[in-house]
Amino acid sequence: MKLGSFLAGALVTALLSSGAYAANLSIVSGDTGNGREFLRSQLDRFEKETGNKVQIVAMPANSSDQFGQYRLWLAAGNTDIDVYRTDVIWAPQLAEQFLDLTDAFKDVIGQHFPSVIESQTVDGKLVAMPMYTDAPALYYRKDLLEKYKKPVPKTWDEMAATAKEIQDGERAAGNKGMFGYVFQGNAYEGLTCNALEWIKSSGGGQIIETDGTISINNPDAAAAVDRAKGWIDTISPRGALAYTEEESRGVWQTGNSVFMRNWPYAYALGNGPDSAIKGKFDVAPLPAGKEGASSAAALGGWNIAVSKYSKSPEEAIKLVKFLSAPEQQKERAIALSNLPTIKALYDDKEIIAAQPLISNWKPVFETAVPRPSAPTKVKYNEVSSMFWSAVHDTLSGNGTAAENLELLEAKLAELQGGSW
Ligand code: GLC
């Protein structure tokens, strides 16, 4: 053996035994807005601190598209991806493919809201650690509500009436591209969130209740979906039937909508230097079905998990520790207005000053409605896709809500079989 390679071998052995092993890691991440560049900047710091290298495998922002791809990769035992950025609803479906993080995180779990940790715990296994939580807002144009002397709407009908009046007024004044309301109407997970909010806030339940009962086929739910159908081509563009978060934000942030339903990430971007509505908008809780009824926000959020096929599990766990830690969550809150999952950060003065939305949003996220991913376990994605299809059909004019929800109930019962 040549001296050079002997020395190199000895160095590797020494580094390995000292724990200073540098790995080439990869993380898959589908981000919205400037999330990817932001993640890169945090990873650069992680690389400097640990000597590891981390490559981002970029994915589309659409949660359903990511899920489809990840499920295939994981089923095939893909060793190329070490760390997955995961949606809050995926834990029960992907639990088997991720490492149990309980031991590695036992000292820091208590910093986070217990409900968030619970949502990522499946049969006692902690399958992912949170990066941020999510609960949507009604974004509204302060300047336009003032101009038309309208209050911030409290009910969906009030929202639609105000949206129509201002949209028509602005169009008559020359802004032909103005709309009243933009939301996420594409056939994907985002529509499940929107429709759950319309239904829950109208007394129509939450699709499948926490005890597993299928409750979706009821008149309040049908009326809520029919009401939303009435928005298409009156206050919302027909194109909204293909919108995800980013398309809605595009219309809103160029100044072409009075209202928007979106997650907190759109707050920092809306106040960014290139935004046409910087300083002209604010946020409120989503409207409710009736005056005095409670509004409902779907609970969202993103986490990070380590693949059980990773060849560098220890270094991958270090990366999860880094990205879920208070410093990184704080930086994320300030730069991207993402809601932290660490309780103490809601009292952080720098966060409060930079992104006032965040401290105001604590009660909204604490009372947010979970999608039925816990009761339906490994079948959640099918449940959700049947639900969003029934809603999308109704919004597109293929059948009434009552017809489509009755059909949906039968399909869900068949999918449930003996038990979820
Ligand atoms: C947001 C939420 C996520 C949800 C998705 C739907 O990213 O955080 O939980 O599934 O929107 O589009």
CSV table of C-alpha atoms and ligand atoms in Angstrom, one decimal:
chain,number,residue,atom,x,y,z
A,1,MET,CA,0.0,0.0,0.0
A,2,LYS,CA,1.3,3.4,-0.9
A,3,LEU,CA,2.1,5.7,2.0
A,4,GLY,CA,-0.3,8.4,0.8
A,5,SER,CA,-3.4,6.1,0.7
A,6,PHE,CA,-2.4,4.6,4.0
A,7,LEU,CA,-2.3,8.0,5.6
A,8,ALA,CA,-5.6,9.0,4.0
A,9,GLY,CA,-7.2,5.7,5.3
A,10,ALA,CA,-5.8,6.4,8.8
A,11,LEU,CA,-7.2,9.9,8.7
A,12,VAL,CA,-10.7,8.7,7.7
A,13,THR,CA,-10.6,6.1,10.5
A,14,ALA,CA,-9.5,8.8,13.0
A,15,LEU,CA,-12.3,11.2,11.8
A,16,LEU,CA,-14.9,8.5,12.0
A,17,SER,CA,-13.9,7.5,15.5
A,18,SER,CA,-13.9,11.1,16.7
A,19,GLY,CA,-17.4,11.5,15.3
A,20,ALA,CA,-16.2,14.3,13.0
A,21,TYR,CA,-17.4,12.4,9.9
A,22,ALA,CA,-18.5,14.6,7.0
A,23,ALA,CA,-21.3,13.4,4.9
A,24,ASN,CA,-22.9,14.4,1.7
A,25,LEU,CA,-26.6,14.7,2.6
A,26,SER,CA,-29.6,15.5,0.5
A,27,ILE,CA,-32.9,17.0,1.5
A,28,VAL,CA,-36.0,17.1,-0.7
A,29,SER,CA,-38.0,20.2,-0.3
A,30,GLY,CA,-40.9,21.8,-2.2
A,31,ASP,CA,-41.1,25.4,-1.1
A,32,THR,CA,-43.3,28.3,-1.8
A,33,GLY,CA,-42.1,31.9,-2.6
A,34,ASN,CA,-38.4,32.4,-1.7
A,35,GLY,CA,-38.4,29.5,0.6
A,36,ARG,CA,-35.8,27.6,-1.3
A,37,GLU,CA,-33.2,30.3,-1.3
A,38,PHE,CA,-33.8,30.8,2.4
A,39,LEU,CA,-33.3,27.1,3.1
A,40,ARG,CA,-30.1,27.2,1.1
A,41,SER,CA,-28.8,30.1,3.3
A,42,GLN,CA,-29.5,28.0,6.5
A,43,LEU,CA,-27.9,24.9,4.9
A,44,ASP,CA,-24.8,26.9,4.1
A,45,ARG,CA,-24.4,27.7,7.8
A,46,PHE,CA,-25.0,24.1,8.7
A,47,GLU,CA,-22.3,23.1,6.3
A,48,LYS,CA,-19.8,25.5,7.9
A,49,GLU,CA,-20.7,24.4,11.4
A,50,THR,CA,-20.6,20.7,10.8
A,51,GLY,CA,-18.4,20.1,7.7
A,52,ASN,CA,-21.2,18.2,6.0
A,53,LYS,CA,-22.4,19.0,2.6
A,54,VAL,CA,-26.2,19.3,1.9
A,55,GLN,CA,-27.8,19.3,-1.5
A,56,ILE,CA,-31.4,20.4,-2.0
A,57,VAL,CA,-33.5,18.3,-4.3
A,58,ALA,CA,-36.1,20.8,-5.5
A,59,MET,CA,-39.7,19.7,-5.7
A,60,PRO,CA,-42.9,21.4,-6.9
A,61,ALA,CA,-44.7,23.4,-4.1
A,62,ASN,CA,-47.9,21.3,-4.6
A,63,SER,CA,-48.1,19.1,-1.5
A,64,SER,CA,-50.0,16.3,-3.3
A,65,ASP,CA,-47.4,16.1,-6.1
A,66,GLN,CA,-44.6,15.9,-3.5
A,67,PHE,CA,-46.5,13.1,-1.6
A,68,GLY,CA,-46.9,11.0,-4.7
A,69,GLN,CA,-43.2,11.2,-5.5
A,70,TYR,CA,-42.0,10.6,-2.0
A,71,ARG,CA,-44.2,7.6,-1.5
A,72,LEU,CA,-42.7,6.0,-4.7
A,73,TRP,CA,-39.1,6.8,-3.6
A,74,LEU,CA,-39.6,5.5,-0.1
A,75,ALA,CA,-41.4,2.3,-1.3
A,76,ALA,CA,-38.4,1.7,-3.5
A,77,GLY,CA,-36.0,2.2,-0.6
A,78,ASN,CA,-34.3,5.1,-2.3
A,79,THR,CA,-30.9,5.8,-0.6
A,80,ASP,CA,-30.3,9.1,-2.5
A,81,ILE,CA,-32.5,11.1,-0.2
A,82,ASP,CA,-31.6,11.5,3.5
A,83,VAL,CA,-34.0,14.1,4.8
A,84,TYR,CA,-37.6,14.7,3.7
A,85,ARG,CA,-39.5,17.9,4.3
A,86,THR,CA,-43.0,16.5,5.2
A,87,ASP,CA,-46.5,17.9,5.4
A,88,VAL,CA,-48.2,17.7,8.7
A,89,ILE,CA,-50.8,15.2,7.3
A,90,TRP,CA,-48.3,12.6,6.1
A,91,ALA,CA,-47.0,11.2,9.4
A,92,PRO,CA,-49.3,8.2,9.7
A,93,GLN,CA,-48.8,7.3,6.0
A,94,LEU,CA,-45.0,7.4,5.9
A,95,ALA,CA,-44.2,6.5,9.5
A,96,GLU,CA,-42.7,3.1,8.6
A,97,GLN,CA,-40.2,4.7,6.2
A,98,PHE,CA,-38.7,7.2,8.7
A,99,LEU,CA,-36.4,6.8,11.6
A,100,ASP,CA,-37.8,7.2,15.2
A,101,LEU,CA,-36.5,10.5,16.4
A,102,THR,CA,-37.7,10.1,20.0
A,103,ASP,CA,-34.3,9.5,21.7
A,104,ALA,CA,-32.3,12.0,19.7
A,105,PHE,CA,-34.8,14.8,20.5
A,106,LYS,CA,-35.9,13.9,24.0
A,107,ASP,CA,-34.3,17.0,25.5
A,108,VAL,CA,-35.9,19.5,23.1
A,109,ILE,CA,-39.4,18.0,22.5
A,110,GLY,CA,-40.7,20.0,25.4
A,111,GLN,CA,-39.9,23.3,23.7
A,112,HIS,CA,-42.6,22.7,21.1
A,113,PHE,CA,-46.4,22.8,21.3
A,114,PRO,CA,-47.4,19.3,22.4
A,115,SER,CA,-50.1,19.1,19.7
A,116,VAL,CA,-47.5,19.5,17.0
A,117,ILE,CA,-45.3,16.8,18.4
A,118,GLU,CA,-48.4,14.6,18.8
A,119,SER,CA,-49.3,15.1,15.1
A,120,GLN,CA,-45.9,13.7,14.2
A,121,THR,CA,-46.1,10.8,16.6
A,122,VAL,CA,-47.4,7.5,15.3
A,123,ASP,CA,-47.8,4.6,17.7
A,124,GLY,CA,-45.3,6.1,20.0
A,125,LYS,CA,-42.7,6.8,17.2
A,126,LEU,CA,-41.7,10.4,16.6
A,127,VAL,CA,-41.4,10.4,12.8
A,128,ALA,CA,-40.6,14.0,12.1
A,129,MET,CA,-39.6,17.2,13.9
A,130,PRO,CA,-41.4,20.5,13.1
A,131,MET,CA,-40.0,23.3,11.1
A,132,TYR,CA,-43.1,25.5,11.2
A,133,THR,CA,-46.8,25.3,11.7
A,134,ASP,CA,-49.5,26.8,9.5
A,135,ALA,CA,-53.0,28.2,9.8
A,136,PRO,CA,-54.5,30.4,7.0
A,137,ALA,CA,-55.8,33.9,7.0
A,138,LEU,CA,-58.2,36.1,5.2
A,139,TYR,CA,-56.0,38.6,3.5
A,140,TYR,CA,-57.8,41.9,2.8
A,141,ARG,CA,-56.9,45.2,1.1
A,142,LYS,CA,-57.1,47.8,3.8
A,143,ASP,CA,-57.0,50.7,1.3
A,144,LEU,CA,-60.0,49.3,-0.7
A,145,LEU,CA,-62.1,48.5,2.3
A,146,GLU,CA,-61.5,52.0,3.5
A,147,LYS,CA,-62.3,53.5,0.1
A,148,TYR,CA,-65.6,51.6,-0.1
A,149,LYS,CA,-66.3,52.1,3.7
A,150,LYS,CA,-66.7,48.4,4.3
A,151,PRO,CA,-65.8,46.5,7.5
A,152,VAL,CA,-63.6,43.4,7.5
A,153,PRO,CA,-66.2,40.6,6.7
A,154,LYS,CA,-67.1,38.2,9.4
A,155,THR,CA,-69.1,35.7,7.3
A,156,TRP,CA,-68.6,34.1,3.9
A,157,ASP,CA,-71.7,35.9,2.5
A,158,GLU,CA,-70.5,39.2,3.7
A,159,MET,CA,-67.1,38.6,2.2
A,160,ALA,CA,-68.7,37.7,-1.2
A,161,ALA,CA,-70.9,40.8,-1.1
A,162,THR,CA,-68.0,43.1,-0.3
A,163,ALA,CA,-65.8,41.4,-2.8
A,164,LYS,CA,-68.4,41.9,-5.6
A,165,GLU,CA,-69.1,45.5,-4.8
A,166,ILE,CA,-65.4,46.5,-4.7
A,167,GLN,CA,-64.5,44.3,-7.7
A,168,ASP,CA,-67.2,45.9,-9.8
A,169,GLY,CA,-66.4,49.4,-8.6
A,170,GLU,CA,-62.7,49.0,-9.4
A,171,ARG,CA,-63.5,47.5,-12.8
A,172,ALA,CA,-65.8,50.4,-13.6
A,173,ALA,CA,-63.0,52.7,-12.6
A,174,GLY,CA,-60.7,51.1,-15.2
A,175,ASN,CA,-59.0,48.2,-13.4
A,176,LYS,CA,-60.4,45.5,-15.7
A,177,GLY,CA,-58.2,42.8,-14.1
A,178,MET,CA,-59.7,43.2,-10.6
A,179,PHE,CA,-61.2,40.2,-8.8
A,180,GLY,CA,-63.0,39.9,-5.5
A,181,TYR,CA,-61.5,36.7,-4.0
A,182,VAL,CA,-58.8,34.3,-4.8
A,183,PHE,CA,-58.3,30.9,-3.1
A,184,GLN,CA,-56.9,27.5,-3.9
A,185,GLY,CA,-59.4,25.7,-6.2
A,186,ASN,CA,-57.1,23.2,-7.9
A,187,ALA,CA,-57.9,19.5,-7.4
A,188,TYR,CA,-55.2,18.8,-4.7
A,189,GLU,CA,-54.6,19.0,-1.0
A,190,GLY,CA,-55.0,22.7,-0.8
A,191,LEU,CA,-58.6,22.4,-1.9
A,192,THR,CA,-59.2,19.9,0.8
A,193,CYS,CA,-58.1,22.6,3.3
A,194,ASN,CA,-60.2,25.4,1.7
A,195,ALA,CA,-63.4,23.2,1.6
A,196,LEU,CA,-62.9,21.9,5.1
A,197,GLU,CA,-62.9,25.5,6.2
A,198,TRP,CA,-66.1,26.4,4.4
A,199,ILE,CA,-67.8,23.3,5.7
A,200,LYS,CA,-66.6,23.3,9.3
A,201,SER,CA,-67.3,27.0,9.7
A,202,SER,CA,-70.9,26.3,8.5
A,203,GLY,CA,-71.7,23.6,11.0
A,204,GLY,CA,-71.1,20.8,8.5
A,205,GLY,CA,-68.5,18.8,10.4
A,206,GLN,CA,-64.9,17.9,9.4
A,207,ILE,CA,-65.4,15.3,6.6
A,208,ILE,CA,-64.5,12.4,8.9
A,209,GLU,CA,-64.8,13.0,12.6
A,210,THR,CA,-62.0,12.2,15.1
A,211,ASP,CA,-63.7,8.9,16.0
A,212,GLY,CA,-63.6,7.9,12.3
A,213,THR,CA,-67.3,8.5,11.5
A,214,ILE,CA,-67.9,9.7,7.9
A,215,SER,CA,-70.0,12.9,8.4
A,216,ILE,CA,-69.5,14.7,5.0
A,217,ASN,CA,-73.0,13.9,3.5
A,218,ASN,CA,-75.1,16.6,5.3
A,219,PRO,CA,-77.0,19.6,4.2
A,220,ASP,CA,-74.8,22.2,5.9
A,221,ALA,CA,-71.7,20.8,4.2
A,222,ALA,CA,-73.6,20.8,0.8
A,223,ALA,CA,-74.7,24.4,1.3
A,224,ALA,CA,-71.2,25.5,2.1
A,225,VAL,CA,-69.8,23.9,-1.1
A,226,ASP,CA,-72.6,25.3,-3.2
A,227,ARG,CA,-71.9,28.7,-1.8
A,228,ALA,CA,-68.3,28.5,-2.9
A,229,LYS,CA,-69.5,27.4,-6.4
A,230,GLY,CA,-71.4,30.7,-6.5
A,231,TRP,CA,-68.1,32.6,-6.3
A,232,ILE,CA,-66.7,31.2,-9.5
A,233,ASP,CA,-67.1,33.7,-12.3
A,234,THR,CA,-68.7,36.2,-9.9
A,235,ILE,CA,-65.9,37.2,-7.5
A,236,SER,CA,-63.3,34.6,-8.4
A,237,PRO,CA,-61.8,33.9,-11.8
A,238,ARG,CA,-62.7,30.5,-13.4
A,239,GLY,CA,-58.9,30.0,-13.4
A,240,ALA,CA,-59.1,29.7,-9.6
A,241,LEU,CA,-60.2,26.1,-10.3
A,242,ALA,CA,-56.5,25.5,-11.2
A,243,TYR,CA,-54.9,27.7,-8.5
A,244,THR,CA,-52.6,26.5,-5.8
A,245,GLU,CA,-51.2,28.9,-3.2
A,246,GLU,CA,-48.7,30.5,-5.5
A,247,GLU,CA,-51.2,31.3,-8.3
A,248,SER,CA,-53.5,32.9,-5.8
A,249,ARG,CA,-50.7,34.9,-4.4
A,250,GLY,CA,-49.7,36.0,-7.9
A,251,VAL,CA,-53.1,37.6,-8.5
A,252,TRP,CA,-53.2,39.1,-5.0
A,253,GLN,CA,-49.7,40.5,-4.8
A,254,THR,CA,-50.0,42.3,-8.2
A,255,GLY,CA,-52.9,44.2,-6.7
A,256,ASN,CA,-55.7,42.3,-8.5
A,257,SER,CA,-57.8,40.9,-5.7
A,258,VAL,CA,-59.7,42.4,-2.8
A,259,PHE,CA,-59.4,39.3,-0.7
A,260,MET,CA,-57.3,36.2,-0.6
A,261,ARG,CA,-57.3,33.0,1.4
A,262,ASN,CA,-53.7,32.0,2.1
A,263,TRP,CA,-51.2,30.8,4.6
A,264,PRO,CA,-48.9,33.1,6.7
A,265,TYR,CA,-46.0,32.9,4.2
A,266,ALA,CA,-47.8,35.3,1.9
A,267,TYR,CA,-47.6,38.0,4.6
A,268,ALA,CA,-43.8,38.6,4.4
A,269,LEU,CA,-43.9,38.3,0.6
A,270,GLY,CA,-46.8,40.8,0.3
A,271,ASN,CA,-44.8,43.3,2.3
A,272,GLY,CA,-41.6,42.6,0.2
A,273,PRO,CA,-39.9,45.4,-1.8
A,274,ASP,CA,-41.3,44.2,-5.2
A,275,SER,CA,-44.9,43.8,-4.0
A,276,ALA,CA,-47.6,46.1,-5.4
A,277,ILE,CA,-49.6,45.9,-2.2
A,278,LYS,CA,-46.8,46.5,0.3
A,279,GLY,CA,-48.3,48.2,3.4
A,280,LYS,CA,-51.8,48.1,1.8
A,281,PHE,CA,-53.2,44.9,3.3
A,282,ASP,CA,-53.8,43.2,6.6
A,283,VAL,CA,-55.0,39.8,7.8
A,284,ALA,CA,-58.0,38.5,9.7
A,285,PRO,CA,-59.3,35.1,10.7
A,286,LEU,CA,-61.3,33.4,7.8
A,287,PRO,CA,-65.0,34.2,7.7
A,288,ALA,CA,-67.6,32.0,9.4
A,289,GLY,CA,-70.8,30.5,8.0
A,290,LYS,CA,-73.1,32.7,10.0
A,291,GLU,CA,-72.8,35.9,12.0
A,292,GLY,CA,-71.5,34.9,15.5
A,293,ALA,CA,-70.5,31.3,14.4
A,294,SER,CA,-66.8,30.3,14.7
A,295,SER,CA,-64.5,30.5,11.8
A,296,ALA,CA,-62.4,27.5,11.0
A,297,ALA,CA,-58.8,27.4,9.8
A,298,ALA,CA,-57.3,24.1,8.5
A,299,LEU,CA,-54.2,23.1,10.5
A,300,GLY,CA,-51.1,22.9,8.2
A,301,GLY,CA,-47.4,22.8,8.8
A,302,TRP,CA,-44.1,21.3,7.6
A,303,ASN,CA,-41.7,19.0,9.3
A,304,ILE,CA,-38.5,17.2,8.6
A,305,ALA,CA,-37.9,13.5,8.8
A,306,VAL,CA,-35.0,11.1,8.2
A,307,SER,CA,-35.4,8.3,5.7
A,308,LYS,CA,-34.7,4.9,7.1
A,309,TYR,CA,-32.7,4.2,3.9
A,310,SER,CA,-30.3,7.1,4.6
A,311,LYS,CA,-26.6,6.0,4.6
A,312,SER,CA,-25.7,8.8,7.0
A,313,PRO,CA,-28.5,8.7,9.6
A,314,GLU,CA,-26.5,10.4,12.3
A,315,GLU,CA,-25.5,13.4,10.2
A,316,ALA,CA,-29.1,13.5,8.8
A,317,ILE,CA,-30.4,13.7,12.4
A,318,LYS,CA,-28.0,16.6,13.0
A,319,LEU,CA,-29.5,18.4,10.1
A,320,VAL,CA,-33.0,17.8,11.5
A,321,LYS,CA,-31.8,19.2,14.9
A,322,PHE,CA,-30.4,22.2,13.2
A,323,LEU,CA,-33.5,23.0,11.1
A,324,SER,CA,-36.0,22.6,13.9
A,325,ALA,CA,-33.9,24.5,16.5
A,326,PRO,CA,-35.1,27.8,18.0
A,327,GLU,CA,-32.4,29.9,16.1
A,328,GLN,CA,-33.5,28.6,12.7
A,329,GLN,CA,-37.2,28.8,13.5
A,330,LYS,CA,-36.8,32.3,14.6
A,331,GLU,CA,-34.9,33.3,11.5
A,332,ARG,CA,-37.6,31.6,9.4
A,333,ALA,CA,-40.3,33.5,11.3
A,334,ILE,CA,-38.6,36.8,10.7
A,335,ALA,CA,-37.7,36.3,7.0
A,336,LEU,CA,-40.7,34.2,5.8
A,337,SER,CA,-43.4,34.9,8.4
A,338,ASN,CA,-43.7,31.1,9.0
A,339,LEU,CA,-45.3,30.3,12.4
A,340,PRO,CA,-42.8,28.8,14.9
A,341,THR,CA,-43.7,25.6,16.8
A,342,ILE,CA,-41.5,26.6,19.7
A,343,LYS,CA,-43.8,28.3,22.3
A,344,ALA,CA,-41.2,30.8,23.6
A,345,LEU,CA,-40.8,32.3,20.2
A,346,TYR,CA,-44.3,33.8,20.4
A,347,ASP,CA,-42.9,36.3,23.0
A,348,ASP,CA,-39.8,37.1,21.0
A,349,LYS,CA,-39.6,40.9,20.6
A,350,GLU,CA,-37.7,40.7,17.3
A,351,ILE,CA,-40.3,38.4,15.8
A,352,ILE,CA,-43.2,40.5,17.0
A,353,ALA,CA,-41.6,43.6,15.6
A,354,ALA,CA,-40.7,42.1,12.2
A,355,GLN,CA,-43.9,40.1,11.6
A,356,PRO,CA,-46.9,41.2,13.7
A,357,LEU,CA,-49.0,38.5,12.2
A,358,ILE,CA,-47.2,35.8,14.1
A,359,SER,CA,-48.1,36.6,17.7
A,360,ASN,CA,-51.7,37.4,16.6
A,361,TRP,CA,-51.9,34.0,14.9
A,362,LYS,CA,-51.1,31.9,18.0
A,363,PRO,CA,-54.8,31.5,19.0
A,364,VAL,CA,-55.7,30.8,15.3
A,365,PHE,CA,-53.3,28.0,15.0
A,366,GLU,CA,-54.1,26.7,18.5
A,367,THR,CA,-57.8,26.3,17.5
A,368,ALA,CA,-57.2,25.2,14.0
A,369,VAL,CA,-59.0,22.1,12.6
A,370,PRO,CA,-56.9,19.1,11.7
A,371,ARG,CA,-57.7,17.3,8.5
A,372,PRO,CA,-58.8,13.7,9.2
A,373,SER,CA,-55.3,12.2,8.7
A,374,ALA,CA,-55.1,10.8,12.3
A,375,PRO,CA,-58.4,8.8,12.1
A,376,THR,CA,-58.0,7.6,8.6
A,377,LYS,CA,-54.3,6.6,9.0
A,378,VAL,CA,-52.7,5.1,5.9
A,379,LYS,CA,-55.8,5.9,3.9
A,380,TYR,CA,-55.7,9.6,4.3
A,381,ASN,CA,-54.4,10.5,0.9
A,382,GLU,CA,-57.2,8.6,-0.8
A,383,VAL,CA,-59.8,10.1,1.5
A,384,SER,CA,-58.5,13.6,0.7
A,385,SER,CA,-58.3,13.0,-3.0
A,386,MET,CA,-61.9,11.7,-3.1
A,387,PHE,CA,-63.0,14.7,-1.1
A,388,TRP,CA,-61.2,17.3,-3.2
A,389,SER,CA,-62.5,15.6,-6.4
A,390,ALA,CA,-66.1,15.8,-5.2
A,391,VAL,CA,-65.6,19.5,-4.3
A,392,HIS,CA,-63.7,20.3,-7.5
A,393,ASP,CA,-66.5,18.6,-9.6
A,394,THR,CA,-69.1,20.8,-7.8
A,395,LEU,CA,-67.1,24.0,-8.3
A,396,SER,CA,-66.7,23.1,-12.0
A,397,GLY,CA,-70.4,22.5,-12.5
A,398,ASN,CA,-70.3,18.7,-12.7
A,399,GLY,CA,-73.2,17.9,-10.3
A,400,THR,CA,-74.6,19.6,-7.3
A,401,ALA,CA,-72.9,19.5,-3.9
A,402,ALA,CA,-75.7,17.3,-2.5
A,403,GLU,CA,-75.2,14.7,-5.3
A,404,ASN,CA,-71.5,14.8,-5.1
A,405,LEU,CA,-71.3,14.5,-1.3
A,406,GLU,CA,-73.7,11.6,-1.3
A,407,LEU,CA,-71.5,9.8,-3.8
A,408,LEU,CA,-68.5,10.7,-1.8
A,409,GLU,CA,-70.0,9.2,1.3
A,410,ALA,CA,-70.5,5.9,-0.5
A,411,LYS,CA,-67.0,5.9,-1.8
A,412,LEU,CA,-65.5,6.7,1.6
A,413,ALA,CA,-67.5,3.9,3.2
A,414,GLU,CA,-66.2,1.5,0.7
A,415,LEU,CA,-62.6,2.7,1.2
A,416,GLN,CA,-63.1,2.4,5.0
A,417,GLY,CA,-64.2,-1.2,4.7
A,418,GLY,CA,-64.1,-2.8,8.2
A,419,SER,CA,-62.1,-0.1,9.8
A,420,TRP,CA,-59.8,2.8,8.9
B,1,GLC,C1,-49.7,24.5,3.3
B,1,GLC,C2,-49.9,23.7,4.6
B,1,GLC,C3,-49.9,22.3,4.4
B,1,GLC,C4,-51.0,22.0,3.4
B,1,GLC,C5,-50.8,22.7,2.1
B,1,GLC,C6,-52.0,22.5,1.1
B,1,GLC,O1,-48.4,24.3,2.8
B,1,GLC,O2,-48.8,24.0,5.5
B,1,GLC,O3,-50.2,21.6,5.5
B,1,GLC,O4,-51.2,20.6,3.1
B,1,GLC,O5,-50.7,24.1,2.3
B,1,GLC,O6,-51.7,23.1,-0.1
